[in-house]
């Protein structure tokens, strides 16, 4: 039962990274691919109708984590206190930038929100990667199951690390590279003309950055978190996931070279899901790994919300999840195809 | 972490209060928008379509601010109130997760369709989207209030060996008796806010002589819906709420009414200032026997005063609680008066030319916001000193390792940010109103 909810939370987070990932990516590459106001409006129009729905996956995933593993939610959110509140502020800036840019027709107004959109997207992409890095590396949980980490200390891993150390900075930059690739792929698929050409170029460059950083991360993980290999050694079939991720990354680059925009985007989707699933596979049954003492780790077993609640959750989660998929597909289908500056 | 507690409390109070300025308008407007879209579909024609489109723009603006100010609240359960989340997450995790899954997706997906699909989709699709938007926003309110109702009146839980709470009946949680009155009272209040805003915008247009034909529709709908909702807000929903407070949280009820001593035939205090030194009311104006009658339907019934409870269980900011309650109740009464008057003038066909009454409608618009804010303060200050009523004290719920310096830093950050957001919202709101409904002969094009 706990395992089911572990998978469900991972799945929701995966959907979130996949979907909001492309609009973060659009934000990252936005100043690089757009030259004119018309191109900016088109790029924003490509994500305008769907980004709000994409973002909801994070809130729903957070809600689901709270529901299924309240102890892990409490520990994680209070432990990463400053980082999370700063993430909130960035979220606000980004959301408002997307909503408000078109409200006032003035050059400075648009430039200000463009800056907010791009800056917040870039920082958040790095922060998400760093967060994943923290989950892999572990946090200094005490025996009550709480911890508190500073934003950074001396940038070294170890029993008392900061949120940012050399490893999590690396995962953060990797995340930025992956999302830039993903977002540029999305734009190439949704647009035409010079905007599409620029998006393709950026996607190619981001592809190379991704390859380099992914290799570094994969090489670093065994040193930073030796326990990660346990599940892979015990159940070698899990190794399919990272290999699938690498395969999809190669496919993305090959498809990119041949300008198969739609398939390149699908390939970057598969890559993101495979890498996240691979992380979850290595981490299980831990939700928060303790750097202090392995017995302090919060697992699906000791962080659970009780057996009745978990069973009751099935009654609403499964129909709810199917409903969500249905109208998300409906909403995305309504806006299928290329965007044109005049279509809204 | 004693000193961090005050910052944690202030931060949650400020972020929650500021957040609720936006959803109360969108939840109320969602109902009115559904009415407008239905009317547009059922032969109301282009006029109602344009009216709906204009208010969808206002809805979207308020919704955007509601979303960005709402996310911090979910986060803060974990960041600032970790012990509470660990203690109660096994119960309220259910309702919060359900809100995410059922309500947010519905709202955000279909708002996108309404905003970006004006020219692409048929009126039928838009009508359907507005129905889903209405459902989504009210469901969202339902799940959040189910969470709050559980904190006010915990039901359907068991205590695990380690002291944490787990839900033991999902249906019990979702049909918490507290929820019925809280939900209906909140939703009618949301409709009151939206109605006052709609009527005020219409009245403003009439007074300045622009967008006349739209203005009359705004005022008509605003006044009719506002009158009905304001009346419902007092009876039965306000009355039902007060009765259940006296039944389940009598110390809170006594604090509302400034009733320091237990009395038979307790009077209803209309005006007066609680004096915490002498434990009396200064300058009281009292309707004899009325409180006993309102609570127990009997003039000589005994009503427990604050003296019947240990001081430790008194709400910790009694005067503020007392004033919040009286501001809420007083404004609620005034709303019925204002809207009743406007309805009478509308019925006599004189409203659109009665400039004093139109001015009254314009100037009334901010007051529902004050009343709902006071209403929330009433509910939440009244729950003190408990975080979960009778089970967990507020002082026991905060994050154990977050020091006061961090909490103060983020509190100041939110204050600054929200000041800017408030200015930004007002500016954009007034700008949208100035532009007027698109396509009108004397208005701009949006």
mmCIF file of N, CA and C in Angstrom, chain A residues 12 48-49 52-53 55-57 59-60 62-64 66-67 70-71 73-74 77-78 81-82 84-85 88-89 92 95-96 99-100 103-104 109 113 142 146-148 302-306 308-309 312-313 316-317 320-321 324 327-328 330-331 334-336 343-344, chain B residues 11 61 63-65 68-69 71-72 74-75 78-80 82-83 85-86 89-90 92-94 96-98 100-102 104-106 108-110 112-113 116 120-121 125 162 164 166-170 399-402 406-407 409-410 413-414 417-418 421 424 427-428:
data_model
loop_
_atom_site.group_PDB
_atom_site.id
_atom_site.type_symbol
_atom_site.label_atom_id
_atom_site.label_comp_id
_atom_site.label_asym_id
_atom_site.label_seq_id
_atom_site.Cartn_x
_atom_site.Cartn_y
_atom_site.Cartn_z
ATOM 1 N N UNK A 12 2.976 11.677 -10.077
ATOM 2 C CA UNK A 12 2.456 13.047 -10.125
ATOM 3 C C UNK A 12 3.607 14.036 -10.320
ATOM 4 N N UNK A 48 0.704 29.816 -22.918
ATOM 5 C CA UNK A 48 -0.336 30.567 -22.210
ATOM 6 C C UNK A 48 -1.524 29.742 -21.742
ATOM 7 N N UNK A 49 -2.173 28.996 -22.644
ATOM 8 C CA UNK A 49 -3.388 28.315 -22.210
ATOM 9 C C UNK A 49 -3.129 27.123 -21.288
ATOM 10 N N UNK A 52 -0.840 27.146 -16.580
ATOM 11 C CA UNK A 52 -1.536 27.161 -15.291
ATOM 12 C C UNK A 52 -1.935 25.750 -14.867
ATOM 13 N N UNK A 53 -2.486 25.010 -15.835
ATOM 14 C CA UNK A 53 -2.841 23.617 -15.560
ATOM 15 C C UNK A 53 -1.615 22.777 -15.265
ATOM 16 N N UNK A 55 1.108 23.744 -13.814
ATOM 17 C CA UNK A 55 1.620 24.065 -12.490
ATOM 18 C C UNK A 55 0.826 23.349 -11.395
ATOM 19 N N UNK A 56 -0.448 23.091 -11.699
ATOM 20 C CA UNK A 56 -1.296 22.440 -10.703
ATOM 21 C C UNK A 56 -0.766 21.056 -10.326
ATOM 22 N N UNK A 57 -0.044 20.424 -11.244
ATOM 23 C CA UNK A 57 0.518 19.103 -10.925
ATOM 24 C C UNK A 57 1.435 19.166 -9.719
ATOM 25 N N UNK A 59 1.155 21.330 -7.183
ATOM 26 C CA UNK A 59 0.322 21.509 -5.997
ATOM 27 C C UNK A 59 -0.359 20.188 -5.645
ATOM 28 N N UNK A 60 -0.833 19.483 -6.670
ATOM 29 C CA UNK A 60 -1.491 18.197 -6.426
ATOM 30 C C UNK A 60 -0.489 17.171 -5.909
ATOM 31 N N UNK A 62 2.225 17.851 -4.220
ATOM 32 C CA UNK A 62 2.501 18.262 -2.840
ATOM 33 C C UNK A 62 1.384 17.818 -1.911
ATOM 34 N N UNK A 63 0.157 18.015 -2.354
ATOM 35 C CA UNK A 63 -0.993 17.589 -1.562
ATOM 36 C C UNK A 63 -0.976 16.088 -1.336
ATOM 37 N N UNK A 64 -0.611 15.351 -2.356
ATOM 38 C CA UNK A 64 -0.584 13.895 -2.258
ATOM 39 C C UNK A 64 0.529 13.429 -1.312
ATOM 40 N N UNK A 66 1.668 15.167 1.205
ATOM 41 C CA UNK A 66 1.153 15.525 2.520
ATOM 42 C C UNK A 66 0.175 14.458 3.006
ATOM 43 N N UNK A 67 -0.700 14.036 2.097
ATOM 44 C CA UNK A 67 -1.713 13.051 2.444
ATOM 45 C C UNK A 67 -1.092 11.690 2.790
ATOM 46 N N UNK A 70 2.739 12.339 5.701
ATOM 47 C CA UNK A 70 2.777 13.637 6.385
ATOM 48 C C UNK A 70 4.089 13.898 7.120
ATOM 49 N N UNK A 71 4.696 12.841 7.686
ATOM 50 C CA UNK A 71 5.936 13.072 8.423
ATOM 51 C C UNK A 71 7.049 13.555 7.494
ATOM 52 N N UNK A 73 6.579 15.124 4.687
ATOM 53 C CA UNK A 73 6.192 16.471 4.255
ATOM 54 C C UNK A 73 6.615 17.493 5.309
ATOM 55 N N UNK A 74 6.290 17.177 6.568
ATOM 56 C CA UNK A 74 6.616 18.088 7.661
ATOM 57 C C UNK A 74 8.130 18.274 7.769
ATOM 58 N N UNK A 77 9.630 20.051 4.384
ATOM 59 C CA UNK A 77 9.271 21.448 4.168
ATOM 60 C C UNK A 77 9.863 22.360 5.236
ATOM 61 N N UNK A 78 9.908 21.887 6.497
ATOM 62 C CA UNK A 78 10.505 22.759 7.511
ATOM 63 C C UNK A 78 12.029 22.743 7.397
ATOM 64 N N UNK A 81 13.432 25.204 4.798
ATOM 65 C CA UNK A 81 12.578 26.374 5.016
ATOM 66 C C UNK A 81 12.873 27.546 4.063
ATOM 67 N N UNK A 82 14.093 28.059 4.155
ATOM 68 C CA UNK A 82 14.396 29.267 3.385
ATOM 69 C C UNK A 82 14.294 29.025 1.893
ATOM 70 N N UNK A 84 12.507 26.922 0.276
ATOM 71 C CA UNK A 84 11.133 26.779 -0.200
ATOM 72 C C UNK A 84 10.393 28.105 -0.238
ATOM 73 N N UNK A 85 10.624 28.945 0.760
ATOM 74 C CA UNK A 85 9.935 30.240 0.730
ATOM 75 C C UNK A 85 10.457 31.071 -0.449
ATOM 76 N N UNK A 88 8.766 29.952 -3.432
ATOM 77 C CA UNK A 88 7.414 30.526 -3.511
ATOM 78 C C UNK A 88 7.442 31.903 -4.145
ATOM 79 N N UNK A 89 8.386 32.709 -3.709
ATOM 80 C CA UNK A 89 8.454 34.070 -4.260
ATOM 81 C C UNK A 89 8.749 34.024 -5.760
ATOM 82 N N UNK A 92 5.655 33.125 -7.595
ATOM 83 C CA UNK A 92 4.741 34.262 -7.712
ATOM 84 C C UNK A 92 5.181 35.173 -8.851
ATOM 85 N N UNK A 95 4.417 33.449 -12.225
ATOM 86 C CA UNK A 95 2.989 33.386 -12.524
ATOM 87 C C UNK A 95 2.450 34.757 -12.912
ATOM 88 N N UNK A 96 2.849 35.771 -12.158
ATOM 89 C CA UNK A 96 2.357 37.114 -12.456
ATOM 90 C C UNK A 96 2.907 37.602 -13.796
ATOM 91 N N UNK A 99 0.785 36.186 -16.480
ATOM 92 C CA UNK A 99 -0.588 36.681 -16.489
ATOM 93 C C UNK A 99 -0.656 38.162 -16.856
ATOM 94 N N UNK A 100 0.312 38.921 -16.405
ATOM 95 C CA UNK A 100 0.135 40.375 -16.425
ATOM 96 C C UNK A 100 0.806 41.070 -17.599
ATOM 97 N N UNK A 103 -1.342 42.888 -20.036
ATOM 98 C CA UNK A 103 -2.392 43.784 -19.536
ATOM 99 C C UNK A 103 -2.152 45.259 -19.857
ATOM 100 N N UNK A 104 -0.906 45.639 -19.969
ATOM 101 C CA UNK A 104 -0.613 47.053 -20.221
ATOM 102 C C UNK A 104 0.284 47.135 -21.449
ATOM 103 N N UNK A 109 6.874 48.035 -19.329
ATOM 104 C CA UNK A 109 6.050 47.050 -18.630
ATOM 105 C C UNK A 109 6.350 45.648 -19.149
ATOM 106 N N UNK A 113 8.349 42.360 -17.182
ATOM 107 C CA UNK A 113 7.771 41.028 -16.960
ATOM 108 C C UNK A 113 8.536 39.959 -17.739
ATOM 109 N N UNK A 142 17.503 14.439 12.421
ATOM 110 C CA UNK A 142 17.783 14.036 13.802
ATOM 111 C C UNK A 142 16.864 12.879 14.199
ATOM 112 N N UNK A 146 13.392 15.414 12.196
ATOM 113 C CA UNK A 146 13.428 16.765 11.658
ATOM 114 C C UNK A 146 14.860 17.159 11.327
ATOM 115 N N UNK A 147 15.010 18.167 10.484
ATOM 116 C CA UNK A 147 16.341 18.685 10.190
ATOM 117 C C UNK A 147 16.189 20.144 9.792
ATOM 118 N N UNK A 148 17.301 20.841 9.747
ATOM 119 C CA UNK A 148 17.274 22.193 9.191
ATOM 120 C C UNK A 148 18.598 22.407 8.483
ATOM 121 N N UNK A 302 7.843 4.395 7.817
ATOM 122 C CA UNK A 302 7.680 5.157 9.057
ATOM 123 C C UNK A 302 7.121 6.560 8.860
ATOM 124 N N UNK A 303 6.872 6.950 7.625
ATOM 125 C CA UNK A 303 6.301 8.282 7.396
ATOM 126 C C UNK A 303 4.835 8.222 6.978
ATOM 127 N N UNK A 304 4.258 7.038 6.975
ATOM 128 C CA UNK A 304 2.924 6.841 6.417
ATOM 129 C C UNK A 304 1.808 7.516 7.209
ATOM 130 N N UNK A 305 0.659 7.638 6.566
ATOM 131 C CA UNK A 305 -0.480 8.329 7.169
ATOM 132 C C UNK A 305 -1.518 7.371 7.727
ATOM 133 N N UNK A 306 -1.194 6.113 7.893
ATOM 134 C CA UNK A 306 -2.177 5.196 8.475
ATOM 135 C C UNK A 306 -2.894 4.379 7.427
ATOM 136 N N UNK A 308 -5.997 3.003 7.217
ATOM 137 C CA UNK A 308 -7.343 3.334 6.743
ATOM 138 C C UNK A 308 -7.275 4.483 5.727
ATOM 139 N N UNK A 309 -6.523 5.517 6.099
ATOM 140 C CA UNK A 309 -6.436 6.685 5.229
ATOM 141 C C UNK A 309 -5.899 6.325 3.852
ATOM 142 N N UNK A 312 -8.617 4.501 2.009
ATOM 143 C CA UNK A 312 -9.696 5.432 1.655
ATOM 144 C C UNK A 312 -9.271 6.305 0.478
ATOM 145 N N UNK A 313 -7.987 6.654 0.467
ATOM 146 C CA UNK A 313 -7.482 7.500 -0.608
ATOM 147 C C UNK A 313 -7.680 6.892 -1.986
ATOM 148 N N UNK A 316 -10.853 7.989 -3.897
ATOM 149 C CA UNK A 316 -10.940 9.230 -4.658
ATOM 150 C C UNK A 316 -9.763 9.432 -5.592
ATOM 151 N N UNK A 317 -8.618 8.812 -5.264
ATOM 152 C CA UNK A 317 -7.456 9.086 -6.112
ATOM 153 C C UNK A 317 -7.624 8.500 -7.513
ATOM 154 N N UNK A 320 -10.301 10.287 -9.511
ATOM 155 C CA UNK A 320 -9.835 11.666 -9.683
ATOM 156 C C UNK A 320 -8.708 11.755 -10.687
ATOM 157 N N UNK A 321 -7.785 10.827 -10.594
ATOM 158 C CA UNK A 321 -6.627 10.837 -11.483
ATOM 159 C C UNK A 321 -7.064 10.638 -12.935
ATOM 160 N N UNK A 324 -8.613 13.803 -14.154
ATOM 161 C CA UNK A 324 -7.603 14.821 -14.430
ATOM 162 C C UNK A 324 -6.950 14.563 -15.777
ATOM 163 N N UNK A 327 -9.460 15.614 -18.578
ATOM 164 C CA UNK A 327 -9.603 17.003 -19.015
ATOM 165 C C UNK A 327 -8.305 17.713 -19.281
ATOM 166 N N UNK A 328 -7.202 17.156 -18.799
ATOM 167 C CA UNK A 328 -5.925 17.736 -19.236
ATOM 168 C C UNK A 328 -5.690 17.425 -20.716
ATOM 169 N N UNK A 330 -8.044 16.863 -22.824
ATOM 170 C CA UNK A 330 -9.039 17.680 -23.507
ATOM 171 C C UNK A 330 -8.510 19.109 -23.712
ATOM 172 N N UNK A 331 -7.979 19.683 -22.630
ATOM 173 C CA UNK A 331 -7.490 21.065 -22.713
ATOM 174 C C UNK A 331 -6.297 21.161 -23.673
ATOM 175 N N UNK A 334 -7.472 20.889 -27.292
ATOM 176 C CA UNK A 334 -8.149 22.070 -27.821
ATOM 177 C C UNK A 334 -7.140 23.070 -28.391
ATOM 178 N N UNK A 335 -5.933 23.071 -27.817
ATOM 179 C CA UNK A 335 -4.930 24.027 -28.273
ATOM 180 C C UNK A 335 -3.834 23.351 -29.087
ATOM 181 N N UNK A 336 -4.192 22.200 -29.677
ATOM 182 C CA UNK A 336 -3.245 21.435 -30.476
ATOM 183 C C UNK A 336 -2.736 22.262 -31.656
ATOM 184 N N UNK A 343 -3.915 34.139 -33.161
ATOM 185 C CA UNK A 343 -4.958 33.154 -32.893
ATOM 186 C C UNK A 343 -5.673 33.380 -31.566
ATOM 187 N N UNK A 344 -5.273 34.376 -30.786
ATOM 188 C CA UNK A 344 -6.016 34.633 -29.562
ATOM 189 C C UNK A 344 -5.976 36.118 -29.234
ATOM 190 N N UNK B 11 2.739 35.433 10.057
ATOM 191 C CA UNK B 11 2.951 35.131 8.641
ATOM 192 C C UNK B 11 1.763 34.370 8.063
ATOM 193 N N UNK B 61 -8.097 37.905 -13.616
ATOM 194 C CA UNK B 61 -7.134 38.732 -12.889
ATOM 195 C C UNK B 61 -7.120 38.331 -11.411
ATOM 196 N N UNK B 63 -8.244 35.577 -10.147
ATOM 197 C CA UNK B 63 -7.829 34.169 -10.039
ATOM 198 C C UNK B 63 -6.309 34.050 -10.037
ATOM 199 N N UNK B 64 -5.658 34.815 -10.918
ATOM 200 C CA UNK B 64 -4.198 34.747 -10.995
ATOM 201 C C UNK B 64 -3.580 35.142 -9.656
ATOM 202 N N UNK B 65 -4.098 36.217 -9.072
ATOM 203 C CA UNK B 65 -3.581 36.633 -7.762
ATOM 204 C C UNK B 65 -3.944 35.607 -6.692
ATOM 205 N N UNK B 68 -1.375 32.605 -7.055
ATOM 206 C CA UNK B 68 -0.009 32.855 -6.577
ATOM 207 C C UNK B 68 0.026 33.108 -5.069
ATOM 208 N N UNK B 69 -1.061 33.628 -4.505
ATOM 209 C CA UNK B 69 -1.043 33.846 -3.055
ATOM 210 C C UNK B 69 -1.561 32.623 -2.300
ATOM 211 N N UNK B 71 -0.654 29.273 -3.126
ATOM 212 C CA UNK B 71 0.378 28.244 -3.022
ATOM 213 C C UNK B 71 1.173 28.366 -1.715
ATOM 214 N N UNK B 72 1.536 29.602 -1.270
ATOM 215 C CA UNK B 72 2.287 29.692 -0.011
ATOM 216 C C UNK B 72 1.578 29.040 1.170
ATOM 217 N N UNK B 74 -0.334 26.296 1.314
ATOM 218 C CA UNK B 74 -0.091 24.850 1.364
ATOM 219 C C UNK B 74 1.349 24.579 1.813
ATOM 220 N N UNK B 75 2.286 25.374 1.280
ATOM 221 C CA UNK B 75 3.683 25.202 1.672
ATOM 222 C C UNK B 75 3.884 25.454 3.169
ATOM 223 N N UNK B 78 3.808 22.904 5.927
ATOM 224 C CA UNK B 78 5.030 22.144 6.143
ATOM 225 C C UNK B 78 6.177 23.004 6.656
ATOM 226 N N UNK B 79 6.364 24.191 6.046
ATOM 227 C CA UNK B 79 7.543 24.980 6.410
ATOM 228 C C UNK B 79 7.439 25.535 7.834
ATOM 229 N N UNK B 80 6.292 26.126 8.182
ATOM 230 C CA UNK B 80 6.184 26.799 9.470
ATOM 231 C C UNK B 80 5.473 25.971 10.537
ATOM 232 N N UNK B 82 5.370 22.402 10.955
ATOM 233 C CA UNK B 82 5.742 21.012 10.700
ATOM 234 C C UNK B 82 5.158 20.058 11.736
ATOM 235 N N UNK B 83 5.164 20.467 13.011
ATOM 236 C CA UNK B 83 4.643 19.555 14.045
ATOM 237 C C UNK B 83 3.147 19.340 13.877
ATOM 238 N N UNK B 85 1.620 19.527 10.942
ATOM 239 C CA UNK B 85 1.467 18.687 9.745
ATOM 240 C C UNK B 85 1.705 17.224 10.073
ATOM 241 N N UNK B 86 2.716 16.976 10.893
ATOM 242 C CA UNK B 86 3.019 15.608 11.274
ATOM 243 C C UNK B 86 1.889 15.037 12.132
ATOM 244 N N UNK B 89 -1.580 15.544 9.687
ATOM 245 C CA UNK B 89 -1.533 15.266 8.248
ATOM 246 C C UNK B 89 -2.267 14.002 7.855
ATOM 247 N N UNK B 90 -2.318 13.033 8.764
ATOM 248 C CA UNK B 90 -3.034 11.797 8.475
ATOM 249 C C UNK B 90 -4.527 12.005 8.293
ATOM 250 N N UNK B 92 -6.025 15.732 7.622
ATOM 251 C CA UNK B 92 -6.298 16.828 6.684
ATOM 252 C C UNK B 92 -5.551 16.658 5.367
ATOM 253 N N UNK B 93 -4.555 15.741 5.341
ATOM 254 C CA UNK B 93 -3.929 15.423 4.068
ATOM 255 C C UNK B 93 -4.964 14.964 3.048
ATOM 256 N N UNK B 94 -5.977 14.261 3.533
ATOM 257 C CA UNK B 94 -7.039 13.784 2.640
ATOM 258 C C UNK B 94 -7.708 14.956 1.915
ATOM 259 N N UNK B 96 -6.818 18.120 1.673
ATOM 260 C CA UNK B 96 -5.935 18.994 0.888
ATOM 261 C C UNK B 96 -5.547 18.324 -0.427
ATOM 262 N N UNK B 97 -5.274 17.023 -0.377
ATOM 263 C CA UNK B 97 -4.924 16.325 -1.615
ATOM 264 C C UNK B 97 -6.114 16.271 -2.553
ATOM 265 N N UNK B 98 -7.302 16.102 -1.983
ATOM 266 C CA UNK B 98 -8.499 16.066 -2.831
ATOM 267 C C UNK B 98 -8.724 17.406 -3.509
ATOM 268 N N UNK B 100 -6.440 19.516 -4.448
ATOM 269 C CA UNK B 100 -5.520 19.591 -5.575
ATOM 270 C C UNK B 100 -6.015 18.783 -6.760
ATOM 271 N N UNK B 101 -6.433 17.580 -6.481
ATOM 272 C CA UNK B 101 -6.773 16.666 -7.572
ATOM 273 C C UNK B 101 -8.095 17.023 -8.243
ATOM 274 N N UNK B 102 -9.092 17.406 -7.436
ATOM 275 C CA UNK B 102 -10.419 17.618 -8.017
ATOM 276 C C UNK B 102 -10.671 19.059 -8.431
ATOM 277 N N UNK B 104 -8.393 22.113 -8.389
ATOM 278 C CA UNK B 104 -7.435 22.979 -9.081
ATOM 279 C C UNK B 104 -7.326 22.670 -10.560
ATOM 280 N N UNK B 105 -7.299 21.379 -10.880
ATOM 281 C CA UNK B 105 -7.171 21.009 -12.288
ATOM 282 C C UNK B 105 -8.367 21.503 -13.084
ATOM 283 N N UNK B 106 -9.534 21.327 -12.471
ATOM 284 C CA UNK B 106 -10.765 21.743 -13.134
ATOM 285 C C UNK B 106 -10.719 23.239 -13.438
ATOM 286 N N UNK B 108 -8.140 25.462 -13.431
ATOM 287 C CA UNK B 108 -7.088 26.017 -14.276
ATOM 288 C C UNK B 108 -7.238 25.563 -15.716
ATOM 289 N N UNK B 109 -7.647 24.302 -15.934
ATOM 290 C CA UNK B 109 -7.801 23.832 -17.307
ATOM 291 C C UNK B 109 -8.891 24.621 -18.030
ATOM 292 N N UNK B 110 -10.019 24.820 -17.341
ATOM 293 C CA UNK B 110 -11.143 25.427 -18.044
ATOM 294 C C UNK B 110 -11.063 26.946 -18.089
ATOM 295 N N UNK B 112 -8.273 28.426 -18.773
ATOM 296 C CA UNK B 112 -7.467 28.570 -19.985
ATOM 297 C C UNK B 112 -8.334 28.535 -21.229
ATOM 298 N N UNK B 113 -9.316 27.635 -21.226
ATOM 299 C CA UNK B 113 -10.198 27.513 -22.383
ATOM 300 C C UNK B 113 -11.035 28.776 -22.554
ATOM 301 N N UNK B 116 -8.468 31.851 -23.580
ATOM 302 C CA UNK B 116 -7.781 31.775 -24.865
ATOM 303 C C UNK B 116 -8.687 31.276 -25.983
ATOM 304 N N UNK B 120 -12.047 30.829 -30.730
ATOM 305 C CA UNK B 120 -11.842 29.504 -31.319
ATOM 306 C C UNK B 120 -12.986 28.546 -31.060
ATOM 307 N N UNK B 121 -13.671 28.716 -29.933
ATOM 308 C CA UNK B 121 -14.640 27.686 -29.540
ATOM 309 C C UNK B 121 -16.058 28.237 -29.539
ATOM 310 N N UNK B 125 -19.234 25.286 -25.887
ATOM 311 C CA UNK B 125 -18.003 24.903 -25.196
ATOM 312 C C UNK B 125 -17.710 25.897 -24.074
ATOM 313 N N UNK B 162 1.882 6.486 18.467
ATOM 314 C CA UNK B 162 2.883 7.548 18.629
ATOM 315 C C UNK B 162 2.251 8.938 18.804
ATOM 316 N N UNK B 164 0.118 10.530 16.821
ATOM 317 C CA UNK B 164 -0.342 11.218 15.612
ATOM 318 C C UNK B 164 -1.775 10.797 15.306
ATOM 319 N N UNK B 166 -4.859 9.792 12.706
ATOM 320 C CA UNK B 166 -5.178 9.230 11.397
ATOM 321 C C UNK B 166 -6.683 9.283 11.189
ATOM 322 N N UNK B 167 -7.088 9.455 9.956
ATOM 323 C CA UNK B 167 -8.517 9.486 9.641
ATOM 324 C C UNK B 167 -9.074 8.065 9.785
ATOM 325 N N UNK B 168 -10.319 7.950 10.297
ATOM 326 C CA UNK B 168 -10.904 6.612 10.322
ATOM 327 C C UNK B 168 -12.242 6.553 9.599
ATOM 328 N N UNK B 169 -12.687 7.676 9.052
ATOM 329 C CA UNK B 169 -13.891 7.649 8.223
ATOM 330 C C UNK B 169 -13.853 8.828 7.260
ATOM 331 N N UNK B 170 -13.661 8.515 5.992
ATOM 332 C CA UNK B 170 -13.570 9.573 4.991
ATOM 333 C C UNK B 170 -14.898 10.316 4.875
ATOM 334 N N UNK B 399 7.148 24.555 13.578
ATOM 335 C CA UNK B 399 8.314 23.764 13.183
ATOM 336 C C UNK B 399 9.374 23.829 14.282
ATOM 337 N N UNK B 400 9.942 22.679 14.666
ATOM 338 C CA UNK B 400 10.845 22.674 15.804
ATOM 339 C C UNK B 400 12.202 23.325 15.532
ATOM 340 N N UNK B 401 12.674 23.282 14.300
ATOM 341 C CA UNK B 401 14.052 23.728 14.054
ATOM 342 C C UNK B 401 14.151 25.029 13.265
ATOM 343 N N UNK B 402 13.005 25.656 12.987
ATOM 344 C CA UNK B 402 13.055 26.932 12.256
ATOM 345 C C UNK B 402 13.181 28.064 13.270
ATOM 346 N N UNK B 406 14.868 33.302 10.787
ATOM 347 C CA UNK B 406 14.364 32.873 9.485
ATOM 348 C C UNK B 406 12.897 33.230 9.312
ATOM 349 N N UNK B 407 12.120 32.980 10.365
ATOM 350 C CA UNK B 407 10.683 33.254 10.272
ATOM 351 C C UNK B 407 10.436 34.750 10.097
ATOM 352 N N UNK B 409 12.521 36.923 8.738
ATOM 353 C CA UNK B 409 12.970 37.276 7.378
ATOM 354 C C UNK B 409 11.869 37.006 6.357
ATOM 355 N N UNK B 410 11.281 35.823 6.420
ATOM 356 C CA UNK B 410 10.250 35.491 5.423
ATOM 357 C C UNK B 410 8.978 36.295 5.669
ATOM 358 N N UNK B 413 9.574 39.505 4.100
ATOM 359 C CA UNK B 413 9.530 39.307 2.655
ATOM 360 C C UNK B 413 8.102 39.265 2.135
ATOM 361 N N UNK B 414 7.258 38.513 2.820
ATOM 362 C CA UNK B 414 5.856 38.430 2.396
ATOM 363 C C UNK B 414 5.173 39.779 2.513
ATOM 364 N N UNK B 417 6.318 41.932 -0.416
ATOM 365 C CA UNK B 417 5.802 41.394 -1.666
ATOM 366 C C UNK B 417 4.304 41.652 -1.801
ATOM 367 N N UNK B 418 3.577 41.441 -0.702
ATOM 368 C CA UNK B 418 2.128 41.570 -0.770
ATOM 369 C C UNK B 418 1.699 43.031 -0.877
ATOM 370 N N UNK B 421 2.023 43.538 -4.503
ATOM 371 C CA UNK B 421 0.958 42.821 -5.211
ATOM 372 C C UNK B 421 -0.371 43.542 -5.081
ATOM 373 N N UNK B 424 -0.406 46.485 -7.357
ATOM 374 C CA UNK B 424 -0.470 45.994 -8.731
ATOM 375 C C UNK B 424 -1.885 45.548 -9.084
ATOM 376 N N UNK B 427 -4.265 48.542 -9.444
ATOM 377 C CA UNK B 427 -3.970 49.248 -10.680
ATOM 378 C C UNK B 427 -4.574 48.505 -11.881
ATOM 379 N N UNK B 428 -4.353 47.190 -11.951
ATOM 380 C CA UNK B 428 -4.853 46.420 -13.092
ATOM 381 C C UNK B 428 -6.375 46.300 -13.081
#
